[in-house]
Coordinates of C-alpha atoms in Angstrom, one line a residue:
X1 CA -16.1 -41.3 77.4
X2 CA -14.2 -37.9 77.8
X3 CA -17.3 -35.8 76.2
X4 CA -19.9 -38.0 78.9
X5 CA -17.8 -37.2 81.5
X6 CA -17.3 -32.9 81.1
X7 CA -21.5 -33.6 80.3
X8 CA -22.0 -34.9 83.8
X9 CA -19.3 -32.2 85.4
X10 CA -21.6 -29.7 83.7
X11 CA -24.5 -30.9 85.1
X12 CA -23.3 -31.8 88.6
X13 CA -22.7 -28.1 88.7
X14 CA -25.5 -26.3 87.4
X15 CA -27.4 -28.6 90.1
X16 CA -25.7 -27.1 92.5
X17 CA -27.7 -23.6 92.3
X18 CA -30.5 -26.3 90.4
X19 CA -31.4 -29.1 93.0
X20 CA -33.6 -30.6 90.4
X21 CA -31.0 -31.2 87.8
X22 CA -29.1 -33.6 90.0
X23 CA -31.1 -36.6 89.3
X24 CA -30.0 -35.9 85.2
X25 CA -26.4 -35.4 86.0
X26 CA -26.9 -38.7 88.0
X27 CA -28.5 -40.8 85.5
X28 CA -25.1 -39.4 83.2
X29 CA -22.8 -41.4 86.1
X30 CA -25.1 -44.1 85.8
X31 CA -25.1 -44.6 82.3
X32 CA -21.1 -43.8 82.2
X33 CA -21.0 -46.8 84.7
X34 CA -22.8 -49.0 84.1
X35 CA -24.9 -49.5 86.9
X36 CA -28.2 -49.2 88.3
X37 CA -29.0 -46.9 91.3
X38 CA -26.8 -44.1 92.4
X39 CA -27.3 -42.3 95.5
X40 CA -25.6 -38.8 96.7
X41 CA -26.7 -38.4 100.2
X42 CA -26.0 -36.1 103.6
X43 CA -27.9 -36.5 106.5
X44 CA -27.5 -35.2 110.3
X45 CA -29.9 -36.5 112.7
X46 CA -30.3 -33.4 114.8
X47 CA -30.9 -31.8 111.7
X48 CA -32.8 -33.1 109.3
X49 CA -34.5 -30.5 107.6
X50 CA -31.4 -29.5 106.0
X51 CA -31.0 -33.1 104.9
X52 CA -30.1 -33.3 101.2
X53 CA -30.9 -36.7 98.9
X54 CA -30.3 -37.0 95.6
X55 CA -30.8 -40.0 93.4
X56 CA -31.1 -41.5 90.1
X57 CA -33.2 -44.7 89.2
X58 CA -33.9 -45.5 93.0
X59 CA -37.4 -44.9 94.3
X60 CA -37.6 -41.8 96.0
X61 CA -39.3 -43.4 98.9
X62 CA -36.3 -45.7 99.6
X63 CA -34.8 -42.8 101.3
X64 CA -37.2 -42.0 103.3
X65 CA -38.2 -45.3 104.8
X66 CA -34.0 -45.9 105.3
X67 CA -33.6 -42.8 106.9
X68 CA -36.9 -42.9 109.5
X69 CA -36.5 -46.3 110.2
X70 CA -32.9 -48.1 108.9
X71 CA -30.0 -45.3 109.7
X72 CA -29.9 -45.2 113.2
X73 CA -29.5 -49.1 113.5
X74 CA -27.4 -49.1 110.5
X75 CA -24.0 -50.9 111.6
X76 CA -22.2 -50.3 108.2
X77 CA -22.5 -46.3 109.2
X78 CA -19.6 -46.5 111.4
X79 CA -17.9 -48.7 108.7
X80 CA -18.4 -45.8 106.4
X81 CA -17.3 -43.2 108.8
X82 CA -13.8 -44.9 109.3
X83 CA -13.1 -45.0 106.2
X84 CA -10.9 -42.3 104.2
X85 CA -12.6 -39.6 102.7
X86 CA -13.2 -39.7 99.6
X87 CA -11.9 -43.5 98.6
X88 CA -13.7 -46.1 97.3
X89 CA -15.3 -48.7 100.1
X90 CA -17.3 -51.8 98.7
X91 CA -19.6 -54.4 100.1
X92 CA -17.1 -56.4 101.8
X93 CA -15.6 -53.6 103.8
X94 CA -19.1 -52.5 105.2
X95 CA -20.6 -55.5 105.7
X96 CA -20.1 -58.7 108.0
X97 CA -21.5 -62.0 108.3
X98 CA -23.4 -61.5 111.2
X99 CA -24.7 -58.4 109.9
X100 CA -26.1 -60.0 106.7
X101 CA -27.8 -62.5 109.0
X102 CA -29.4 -60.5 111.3
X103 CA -29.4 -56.4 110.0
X104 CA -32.6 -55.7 108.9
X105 CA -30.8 -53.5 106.3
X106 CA -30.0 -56.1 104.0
X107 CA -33.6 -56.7 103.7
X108 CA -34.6 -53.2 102.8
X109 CA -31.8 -52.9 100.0
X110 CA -33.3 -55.6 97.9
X111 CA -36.9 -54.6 97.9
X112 CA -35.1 -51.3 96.2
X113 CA -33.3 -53.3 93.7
X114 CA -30.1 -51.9 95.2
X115 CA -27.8 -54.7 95.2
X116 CA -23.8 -54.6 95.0
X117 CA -22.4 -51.3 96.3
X118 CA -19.5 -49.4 95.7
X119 CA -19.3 -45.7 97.3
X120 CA -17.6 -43.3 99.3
X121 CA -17.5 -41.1 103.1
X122 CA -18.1 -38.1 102.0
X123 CA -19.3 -37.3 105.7
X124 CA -18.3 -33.7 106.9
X125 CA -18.8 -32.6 110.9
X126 CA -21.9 -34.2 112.0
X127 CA -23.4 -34.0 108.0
X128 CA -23.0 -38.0 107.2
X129 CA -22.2 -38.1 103.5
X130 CA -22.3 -40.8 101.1
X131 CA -21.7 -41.2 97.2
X132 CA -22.7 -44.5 96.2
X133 CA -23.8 -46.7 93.1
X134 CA -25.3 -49.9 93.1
X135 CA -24.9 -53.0 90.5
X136 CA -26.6 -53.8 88.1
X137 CA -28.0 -57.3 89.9
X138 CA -26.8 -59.0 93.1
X139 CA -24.0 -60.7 92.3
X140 CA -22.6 -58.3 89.8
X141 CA -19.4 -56.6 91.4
X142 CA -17.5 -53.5 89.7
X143 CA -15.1 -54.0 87.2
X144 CA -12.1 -52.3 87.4
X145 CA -12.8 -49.4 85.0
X146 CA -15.9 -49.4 86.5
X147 CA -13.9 -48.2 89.7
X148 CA -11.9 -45.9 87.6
X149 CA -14.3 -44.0 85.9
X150 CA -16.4 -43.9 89.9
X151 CA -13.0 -42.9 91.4
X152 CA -12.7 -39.8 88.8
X153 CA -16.8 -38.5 89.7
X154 CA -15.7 -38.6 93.7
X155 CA -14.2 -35.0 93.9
X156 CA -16.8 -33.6 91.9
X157 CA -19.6 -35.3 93.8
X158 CA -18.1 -33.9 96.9
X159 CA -17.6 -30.9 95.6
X160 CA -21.0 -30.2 94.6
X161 CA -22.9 -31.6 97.9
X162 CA -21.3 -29.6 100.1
X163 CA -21.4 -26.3 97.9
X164 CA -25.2 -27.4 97.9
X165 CA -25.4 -27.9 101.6
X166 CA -23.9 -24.2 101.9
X167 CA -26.8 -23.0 99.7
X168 CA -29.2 -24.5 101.6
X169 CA -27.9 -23.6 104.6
X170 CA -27.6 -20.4 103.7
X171 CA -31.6 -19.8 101.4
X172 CA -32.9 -21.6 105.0
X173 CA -30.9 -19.0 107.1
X174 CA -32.2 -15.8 104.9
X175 CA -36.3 -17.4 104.6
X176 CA -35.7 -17.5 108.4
X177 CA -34.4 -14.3 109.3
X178 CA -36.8 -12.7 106.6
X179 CA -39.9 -14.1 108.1
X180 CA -39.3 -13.5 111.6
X181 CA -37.9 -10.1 111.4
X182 CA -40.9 -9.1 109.1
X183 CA -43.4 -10.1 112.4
X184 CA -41.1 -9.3 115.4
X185 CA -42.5 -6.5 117.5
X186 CA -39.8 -4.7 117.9
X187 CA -36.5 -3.5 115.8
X188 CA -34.0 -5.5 115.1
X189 CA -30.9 -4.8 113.7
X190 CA -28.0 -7.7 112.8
X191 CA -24.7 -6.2 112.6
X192 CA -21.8 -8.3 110.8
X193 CA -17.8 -7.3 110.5
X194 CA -18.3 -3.5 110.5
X195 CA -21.7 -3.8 107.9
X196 CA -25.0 -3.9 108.2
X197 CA -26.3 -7.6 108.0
X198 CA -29.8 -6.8 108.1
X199 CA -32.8 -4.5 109.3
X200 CA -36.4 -5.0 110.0
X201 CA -39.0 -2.5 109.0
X202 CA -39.5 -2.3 112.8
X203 CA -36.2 -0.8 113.1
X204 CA -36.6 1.6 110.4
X205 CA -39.5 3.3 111.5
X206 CA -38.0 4.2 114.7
X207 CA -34.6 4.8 113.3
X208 CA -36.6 7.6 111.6
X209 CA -37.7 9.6 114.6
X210 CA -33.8 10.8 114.4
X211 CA -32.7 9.9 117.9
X212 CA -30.7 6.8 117.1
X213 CA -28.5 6.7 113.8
X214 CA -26.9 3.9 112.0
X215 CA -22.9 3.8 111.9
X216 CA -21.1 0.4 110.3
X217 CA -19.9 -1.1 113.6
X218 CA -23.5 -0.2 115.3
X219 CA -26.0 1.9 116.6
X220 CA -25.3 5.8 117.8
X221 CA -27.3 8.7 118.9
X222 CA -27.7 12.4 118.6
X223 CA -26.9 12.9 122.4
X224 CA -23.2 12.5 123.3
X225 CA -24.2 11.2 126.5
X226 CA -26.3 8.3 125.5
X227 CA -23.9 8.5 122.6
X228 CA -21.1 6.6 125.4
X229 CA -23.8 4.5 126.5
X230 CA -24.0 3.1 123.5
X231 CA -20.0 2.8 122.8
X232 CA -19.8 1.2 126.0
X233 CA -22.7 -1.5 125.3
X234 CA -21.3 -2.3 121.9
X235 CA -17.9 -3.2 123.6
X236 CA -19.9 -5.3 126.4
X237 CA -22.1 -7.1 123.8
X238 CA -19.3 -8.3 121.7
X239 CA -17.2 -9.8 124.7
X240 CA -20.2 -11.5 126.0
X241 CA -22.2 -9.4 127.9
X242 CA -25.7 -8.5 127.7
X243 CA -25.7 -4.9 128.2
X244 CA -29.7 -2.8 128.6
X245 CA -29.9 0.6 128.2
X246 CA -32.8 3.2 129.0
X247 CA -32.5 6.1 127.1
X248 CA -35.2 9.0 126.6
X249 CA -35.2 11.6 124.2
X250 CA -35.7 14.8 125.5
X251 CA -37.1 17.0 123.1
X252 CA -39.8 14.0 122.2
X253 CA -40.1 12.7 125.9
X254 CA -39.9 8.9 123.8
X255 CA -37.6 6.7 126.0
X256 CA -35.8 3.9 124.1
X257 CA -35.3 0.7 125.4
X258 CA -32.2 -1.1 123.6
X259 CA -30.7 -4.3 124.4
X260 CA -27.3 -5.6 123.0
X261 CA -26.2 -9.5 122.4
X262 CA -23.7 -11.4 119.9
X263 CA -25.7 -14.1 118.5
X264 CA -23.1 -16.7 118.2
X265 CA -20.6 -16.1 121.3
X266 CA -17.2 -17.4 120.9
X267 CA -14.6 -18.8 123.4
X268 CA -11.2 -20.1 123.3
X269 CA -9.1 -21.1 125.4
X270 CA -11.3 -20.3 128.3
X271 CA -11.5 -16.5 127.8
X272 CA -14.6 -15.0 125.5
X273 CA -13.4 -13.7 122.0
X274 CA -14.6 -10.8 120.1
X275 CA -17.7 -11.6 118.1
X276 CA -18.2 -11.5 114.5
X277 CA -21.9 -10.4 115.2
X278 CA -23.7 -7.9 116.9
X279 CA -27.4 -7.6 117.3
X280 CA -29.3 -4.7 118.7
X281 CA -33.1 -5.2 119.6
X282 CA -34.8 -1.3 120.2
X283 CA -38.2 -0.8 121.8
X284 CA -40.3 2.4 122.1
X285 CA -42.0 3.5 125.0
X286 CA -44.8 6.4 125.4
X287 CA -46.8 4.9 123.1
X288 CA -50.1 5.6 124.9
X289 CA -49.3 9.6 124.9
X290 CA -51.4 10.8 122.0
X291 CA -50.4 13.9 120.1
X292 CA -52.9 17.1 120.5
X293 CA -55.9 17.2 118.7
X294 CA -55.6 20.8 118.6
X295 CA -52.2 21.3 117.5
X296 CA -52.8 18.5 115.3
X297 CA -55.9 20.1 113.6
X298 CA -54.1 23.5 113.5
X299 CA -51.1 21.6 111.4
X300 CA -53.8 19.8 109.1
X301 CA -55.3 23.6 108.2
X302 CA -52.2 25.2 107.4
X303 CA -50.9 22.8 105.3
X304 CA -54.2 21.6 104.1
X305 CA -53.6 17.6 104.8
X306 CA -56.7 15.1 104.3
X307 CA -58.2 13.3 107.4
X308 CA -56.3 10.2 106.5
X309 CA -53.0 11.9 106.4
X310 CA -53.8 13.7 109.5
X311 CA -54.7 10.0 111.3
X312 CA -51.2 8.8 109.9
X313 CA -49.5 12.3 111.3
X314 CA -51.2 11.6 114.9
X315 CA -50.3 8.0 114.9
X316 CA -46.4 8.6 113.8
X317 CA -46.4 11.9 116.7
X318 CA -48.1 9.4 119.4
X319 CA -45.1 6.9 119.0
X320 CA -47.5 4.3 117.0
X321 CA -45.7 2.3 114.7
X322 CA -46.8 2.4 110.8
X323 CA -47.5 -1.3 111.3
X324 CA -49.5 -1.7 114.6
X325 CA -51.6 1.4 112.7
X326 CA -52.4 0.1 109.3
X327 CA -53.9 -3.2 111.6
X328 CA -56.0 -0.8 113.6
X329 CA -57.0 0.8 111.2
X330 CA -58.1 -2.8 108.6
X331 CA -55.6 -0.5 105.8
X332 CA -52.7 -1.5 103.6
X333 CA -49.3 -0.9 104.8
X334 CA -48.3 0.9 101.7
X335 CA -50.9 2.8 101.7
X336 CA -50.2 4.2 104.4
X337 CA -46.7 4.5 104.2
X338 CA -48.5 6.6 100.5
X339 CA -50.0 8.6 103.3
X340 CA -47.2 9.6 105.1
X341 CA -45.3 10.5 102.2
X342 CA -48.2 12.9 101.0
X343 CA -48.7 14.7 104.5
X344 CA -44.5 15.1 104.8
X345 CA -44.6 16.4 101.0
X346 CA -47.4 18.8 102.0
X347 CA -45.4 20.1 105.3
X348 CA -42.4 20.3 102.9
X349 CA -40.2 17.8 105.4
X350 CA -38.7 14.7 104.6
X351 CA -38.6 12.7 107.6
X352 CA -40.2 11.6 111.0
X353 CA -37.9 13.8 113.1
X354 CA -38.4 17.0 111.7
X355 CA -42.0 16.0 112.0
X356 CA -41.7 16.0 115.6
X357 CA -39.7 19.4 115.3
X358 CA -42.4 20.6 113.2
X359 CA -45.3 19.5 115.6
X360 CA -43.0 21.3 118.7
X361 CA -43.1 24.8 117.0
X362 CA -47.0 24.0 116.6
X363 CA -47.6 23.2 120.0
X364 CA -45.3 26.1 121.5
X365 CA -47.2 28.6 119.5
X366 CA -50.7 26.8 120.7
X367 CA -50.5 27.6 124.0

């Protein structure tokens, strides 16, 4: 019994990073109890894409036909919630007589071959949980080392649905954030407790014109007074405000548009609380001033650069981001991002401002 029992803890665990290997450490329980079905469940109606179901010798379609149509009207939920967490709650302490007559429940759970039930609320917040096993037949009952061995899985089983809830929550969190900051049309940057959380490509091309640098707590700038401006948004932004600033960068005439806000706002006791998150959404302007042709051709003679990097070079000095570009122009963003890299090689620079800088001497020597 002892070597079953650290088989199904193994397995319980590994299906925690594993999803798929819960219905194995299942079937384990099953066989340890000697029972039929067993069922380890979370569900939260507003939701339920993050709903989790896990089961061994049920049909898989049982859940979903209990949860579209059964759950809300389900009487023995509230049954289940009152109950302590984690201790065992049978049959007949979820069910009544009048329920049996006239819940439509009871005639779902047949039709499933789930008959007696012995489980546990393993509901957390809003997430209903369950951890259940069913007899055998209808008539069956549990033994009492039946209930032993099923009191002994319960922490586990706890254990390992809410640690895979977390990692759900979490691999739904990051596929979100990844795919909408990979299409957003601007930069976005997520600050969290003094680190950066994350960065959009958006954010890094403009980052790279040199007017706005990174710091841990936030975002800063080369010009001490737009540098305040920023100090001053930062602390607005994580007390609840919604701070906009307007800044333009001289020497490129590029004017920034950056607007502050903390994601998940906090309050207690009536007064607004520091956040734990900052995020910092930065916009370009001037995009439709194009870069001289003639300075432009003069840079692309000198240092001998091939029409496509000279394109790239016009597109990065007219404030056109690498992205919007490459779709203009039907090419690959790494190619040219390749582009890029060659003409800055060429020029013997390593970045987008001293581009800029580099195209300024040009142009005050073109006139």
């Amino acid at each position: 019994m002892e070597k079953n029992f650290e088989l199904f803890l193994t397995q319980l665990y590994e299906a925690v990073e594993h999803p798929d290997l819960f219905e194995r450490a299942l079937t384990t329980a099953s066989d340890m109890l000697g029972t039929s079905g067993v069922h380890l469940y979370t569900y939260d109606a507003a939701k339920p894409e993050e709903r989790l179901n896990y089961v061994a010798r049920i049909d898989t379609a049982f859940e979903l036909e209990y949860t579209t149509d059964y759950f809300p009207h389900d009487y023995r939920i509230e049954r289940v919630h009152k109950s302590p967490y984690g201790q065992v709650i049978t049959d007949a302490e979820m069910t009544t007589e009048h329920g049996l007559k006239t819940n439509p429940v009871h005639q779902l759970l047949p039709r499933y071959e789930v008959y007696d039930l012995m489980g546990t609320n393993l509901t957390k917040g809003d997430n209903f949980g369950w951890f259940g096993v069913s007899s055998l037949r209808a008539g069956d009952g549990f033994t009492p080392l039946q209930r032993k061995v099923f009191e002994r899985m319960i922490p586990h089983a706890s254990r390992a649905l809410h640690y895979r809830q977390r990692v759900k929550s979490l691999e739904m969190k990051l596929s979100l954030q990844d795919r909408v900051a990979a299409e957003l049309p601007f930069g976005l940057i997520i600050f969290s407790q003094h680190t950066i959380s994350s960065i959009n490509p958006e954010a890094l091309e403009i980052l790279e014109h040199g007017f706005l640098k990174l710091k841990k707590a936030g975002l800063a700038c080369t010009d001490r007074k737009h540098n305040r401006k920023l100090a001053e948004a930062h602390v607005s932004a994580l007390h609840g405000g919604l701070p906009l600033l307007k800044l333009t960068d001289e020497r490129s005439g590029i004017t920034y548009l950056i607007q502050m806000f903390n994601p998940k706002p906090q309050a207690a006791g009536g007064a607004v609380e520091a956040a734990q998150y900052l995020a910092v959404k930065i916009m370009m302007t001037g995009a439709s001033e194009q870069a001289e042709r003639a300075v432009l051709e003069n840079m692309a003679d000198v240092f001998r650069l091939s029409k496509a990097e000279t394109n790239v070079i016009c597109a990065v000095l007219s404030n056109q981001s690498l992205q919007a570009y490459s779709t203009s122009r039907s090419v690959r963003l790494d190619t040219v991002r390749k582009q890029l890299r060659s003409a800055l090689y060429k020029m013997n620079i390593n970045s987008q401002k001293q581009l800029f800088q580099l195209y300024e001497v040009f142009r005050s020597f073109s006139r």
